PDB file of C-alpha atoms in Angstrom:
ATOM      1  CA  GLN A   1     237.779 289.202  75.852  1.00 92.00           C
ATOM      2  CA  VAL A   2     238.819 287.750  77.772  1.00 94.00           C
ATOM      3  CA  GLN A   3     240.100 283.170  77.094  1.00 96.00           C
ATOM      4  CA  LEU A   4     241.177 280.920  78.762  1.00 97.00           C
ATOM      5  CA  VAL A   5     241.144 277.510  76.531  1.00 96.00           C
ATOM      6  CA  GLU A   6     242.509 274.044  78.474  1.00 96.00           C
ATOM      7  CA  SER A   7     243.844 271.277  76.459  1.00 95.00           C
ATOM      8  CA  GLY A   8     244.922 267.666  77.656  1.00 96.00           C
ATOM      9  CA  GLY A   9     242.486 265.865  79.756  1.00 94.00           C
ATOM     10  CA  GLY A  10     242.067 262.205  78.535  1.00 97.00           C
ATOM     11  CA  LEU A  11     241.883 259.009  80.191  1.00 98.00           C
ATOM     12  CA  VAL A  12     244.041 257.296  81.716  1.00 98.00           C
ATOM     13  CA  GLN A  13     245.334 254.518  83.707  1.00 98.00           C
ATOM     14  CA  ALA A  14     245.887 254.441  87.590  1.00 98.00           C
ATOM     15  CA  GLY A  15     249.692 255.843  88.123  1.00 98.00           C
ATOM     16  CA  GLY A  16     249.501 257.586  85.351  1.00 98.00           C
ATOM     17  CA  SER A  17     250.632 260.776  83.651  1.00 98.00           C
ATOM     18  CA  LEU A  18     248.730 263.658  81.861  1.00 98.00           C
ATOM     19  CA  ARG A  19     249.656 267.055  81.393  1.00 98.00           C
ATOM     20  CA  LEU A  20     246.978 270.193  80.739  1.00 98.00           C
ATOM     21  CA  SER A  21     247.403 273.568  79.168  1.00 98.00           C
ATOM     22  CA  CYS A  22     245.229 276.254  79.293  1.00 98.00           C
ATOM     23  CA  ALA A  23     246.156 279.522  76.767  1.00 97.00           C
ATOM     24  CA  ALA A  24     245.197 283.105  78.455  1.00 97.00           C
ATOM     25  CA  SER A  25     244.287 285.980  76.039  1.00 96.00           C
ATOM     26  CA  GLY A  26     242.569 288.589  77.037  1.00 94.00           C
ATOM     27  CA  ILE A  27     243.596 290.001  80.492  1.00 91.00           C
ATOM     28  CA  ARG A  28     247.293 291.046  81.995  1.00 93.00           C
ATOM     29  CA  PHE A  29     247.991 287.656  82.698  1.00 93.00           C
ATOM     30  CA  SER A  30     251.671 287.809  84.070  1.00 91.00           C
ATOM     31  CA  LEU A  31     249.101 290.926  86.636  1.00 92.00           C
ATOM     32  CA  ASN A  32     246.594 287.432  87.849  1.00 94.00           C
ATOM     33  CA  ALA A  33     246.855 284.259  90.078  1.00 97.00           C
ATOM     34  CA  MET A  34     246.644 281.612  88.158  1.00 97.00           C
ATOM     35  CA  GLY A  35     245.100 278.383  89.628  1.00 98.00           C
ATOM     36  CA  TRP A  36     243.445 275.372  88.516  1.00 98.00           C
ATOM     37  CA  TYR A  37     240.321 273.495  89.955  1.00 98.00           C
ATOM     38  CA  ARG A  38     237.970 270.809  89.611  1.00 98.00           C
ATOM     39  CA  GLN A  39     235.150 269.418  90.104  1.00 98.00           C
ATOM     40  CA  ALA A  40     234.285 265.661  90.742  1.00 97.00           C
ATOM     41  CA  PRO A  41     229.581 263.879  89.755  1.00 92.00           C
ATOM     42  CA  GLY A  42     228.669 264.932  92.203  1.00 95.00           C
ATOM     43  CA  LYS A  43     230.610 267.050  94.468  1.00 97.00           C
ATOM     44  CA  GLN A  44     231.266 270.832  94.870  1.00 97.00           C
ATOM     45  CA  ARG A  45     234.532 272.550  93.034  1.00 97.00           C
ATOM     46  CA  GLU A  46     237.746 272.655  94.448  1.00 98.00           C
ATOM     47  CA  LEU A  47     241.206 273.331  94.088  1.00 98.00           C
ATOM     48  CA  VAL A  48     243.682 271.567  93.006  1.00 98.00           C
ATOM     49  CA  ALA A  49     246.812 274.558  92.503  1.00 98.00           C
ATOM     50  CA  GLU A  50     247.080 278.131  91.775  1.00 98.00           C
ATOM     51  CA  VAL A  51     250.792 280.304  91.566  1.00 98.00           C
ATOM     52  CA  THR A  52     251.046 283.809  92.901  1.00 96.00           C
ATOM     53  CA  SER A  53     252.270 286.499  89.671  1.00 95.00           C
ATOM     54  CA  GLY A  54     255.086 286.497  92.232  1.00 94.00           C
ATOM     55  CA  GLY A  55     254.682 283.190  91.713  1.00 95.00           C
ATOM     56  CA  SER A  56     254.986 281.474  94.700  1.00 97.00           C
ATOM     57  CA  THR A  57     252.694 278.455  94.586  1.00 98.00           C
ATOM     58  CA  ASN A  58     250.165 276.233  97.174  1.00 98.00           C
ATOM     59  CA  TYR A  59     248.336 272.916  96.113  1.00 98.00           C
ATOM     60  CA  ALA A  60     245.614 270.464  97.780  1.00 98.00           C
ATOM     61  CA  ASP A  61     246.527 268.746 100.166  1.00 98.00           C
ATOM     62  CA  SER A  62     246.028 265.252  98.372  1.00 98.00           C
ATOM     63  CA  VAL A  63     247.706 265.977  95.093  1.00 98.00           C
ATOM     64  CA  ARG A  64     250.407 267.610  96.945  1.00 98.00           C
ATOM     65  CA  GLY A  65     253.804 265.678  95.878  1.00 98.00           C
ATOM     66  CA  ARG A  66     251.914 264.554  92.667  1.00 98.00           C
ATOM     67  CA  PHE A  67     251.407 267.122  90.939  1.00 98.00           C
ATOM     68  CA  THR A  68     253.153 270.179  89.729  1.00 98.00           C
ATOM     69  CA  ILE A  69     251.775 274.205  88.276  1.00 98.00           C
ATOM     70  CA  SER A  70     253.362 276.356  86.409  1.00 97.00           C
ATOM     71  CA  ARG A  71     253.325 279.265  84.825  1.00 97.00           C
ATOM     72  CA  ASP A  72     255.195 280.917  81.410  1.00 97.00           C
ATOM     73  CA  ASN A  73     254.160 284.172  80.598  1.00 96.00           C
ATOM     74  CA  THR A  74     256.112 284.899  78.574  1.00 96.00           C
ATOM     75  CA  LYS A  75     254.101 282.198  76.815  1.00 97.00           C
ATOM     76  CA  ASN A  76     250.236 283.565  78.217  1.00 97.00           C
ATOM     77  CA  LEU A  77     250.264 279.543  80.029  1.00 97.00           C
ATOM     78  CA  ILE A  78     249.765 277.497  82.692  1.00 97.00           C
ATOM     79  CA  ASP A  79     250.338 273.734  83.518  1.00 98.00           C
ATOM     80  CA  LEU A  80     249.165 270.962  85.100  1.00 98.00           C
ATOM     81  CA  GLN A  81     252.140 268.347  85.290  1.00 98.00           C
ATOM     82  CA  MET A  82     250.187 265.510  87.034  1.00 98.00           C
ATOM     83  CA  ASN A  83     251.559 262.419  87.968  1.00 98.00           C
ATOM     84  CA  SER A  84     250.857 258.994  89.786  1.00 98.00           C
ATOM     85  CA  LEU A  85     246.615 259.476  88.979  1.00 98.00           C
ATOM     86  CA  ARG A  86     244.115 258.082  90.750  1.00 98.00           C
ATOM     87  CA  PRO A  87     240.614 257.251  90.582  1.00 97.00           C
ATOM     88  CA  GLU A  88     239.547 260.080  92.818  1.00 97.00           C
ATOM     89  CA  ASP A  89     241.160 262.424  90.791  1.00 98.00           C
ATOM     90  CA  THR A  90     238.886 261.384  88.153  1.00 98.00           C
ATOM     91  CA  ALA A  91     236.722 265.182  86.887  1.00 98.00           C
ATOM     92  CA  VAL A  92     236.588 267.619  84.654  1.00 98.00           C
ATOM     93  CA  TYR A  93     239.327 270.551  85.542  1.00 98.00           C
ATOM     94  CA  TYR A  94     239.102 274.044  84.912  1.00 98.00           C
ATOM     95  CA  CYS A  95     241.912 276.785  84.501  1.00 98.00           C
ATOM     96  CA  ASN A  96     241.068 279.384  86.583  1.00 98.00           C
ATOM     97  CA  ALA A  97     242.861 283.713  86.169  1.00 97.00           C
ATOM     98  CA  ARG A  98     241.902 286.066  89.454  1.00 96.00           C
ATOM     99  CA  TYR A  99     242.904 289.604  89.892  1.00 94.00           C
ATOM    100  CA  PHE A 100     243.297 291.271  93.184  1.00 90.00           C
ATOM    101  CA  ARG A 101     241.339 294.343  92.803  1.00 90.00           C
ATOM    102  CA  VAL A 102     241.006 296.522  95.843  1.00 87.00           C
ATOM    103  CA  ALA A 103     238.118 295.721  97.154  1.00 90.00           C
ATOM    104  CA  ASP A 104     236.405 293.139  94.120  1.00 92.00           C
ATOM    105  CA  THR A 105     238.037 290.529  92.957  1.00 93.00           C
ATOM    106  CA  ASP A 106     238.179 289.555  88.209  1.00 93.00           C
ATOM    107  CA  ASP A 107     237.721 285.511  87.832  1.00 95.00           C
ATOM    108  CA  TYR A 108     237.507 283.439  84.959  1.00 97.00           C
ATOM    109  CA  TRP A 109     237.947 280.437  84.217  1.00 97.00           C
ATOM    110  CA  GLY A 110     237.652 278.169  81.177  1.00 97.00           C
ATOM    111  CA  GLN A 111     235.810 275.763  79.548  1.00 96.00           C
ATOM    112  CA  GLY A 112     237.361 272.873  81.252  1.00 97.00           C
ATOM    113  CA  THR A 113     239.018 269.245  80.261  1.00 97.00           C
ATOM    114  CA  GLN A 114     237.882 265.808  81.928  1.00 98.00           C
ATOM    115  CA  VAL A 115     240.634 263.745  83.205  1.00 98.00           C
ATOM    116  CA  THR A 116     239.428 260.368  83.259  1.00 98.00           C
ATOM    117  CA  VAL A 117     241.495 257.488  85.519  1.00 98.00           C
ATOM    118  CA  SER A 118     240.804 254.355  85.242  1.00 97.00           C
ATOM    119  CA  SER A 119     241.303 251.033  87.864  1.00 93.00           C
TER     120      SER A 119
END
């Protein structure tokens, strides 16, 4: 059974920092691309940051330079360090694991963790 468990969300003032973590089980972690997505009220879920199985990273333009994603294949963990937070970063943040097959993709999601940035 695949489980992605997020932690680290909360309330922070603008300009502050938070660190999100996602613990994965039930998957071959090192073979999965891992990512963080977020969904604000009334908006679609969007990619925040991702790290491939090979360690390459990709960020949304809105967070590049402020957020850093990292993975630890020995602990089946990914983190998202969020600095210089803004009110527009307020959303539910979801951990994602993605395994690319030849003709299909397996996607797994965590339950989400709330991040609220006050102005």
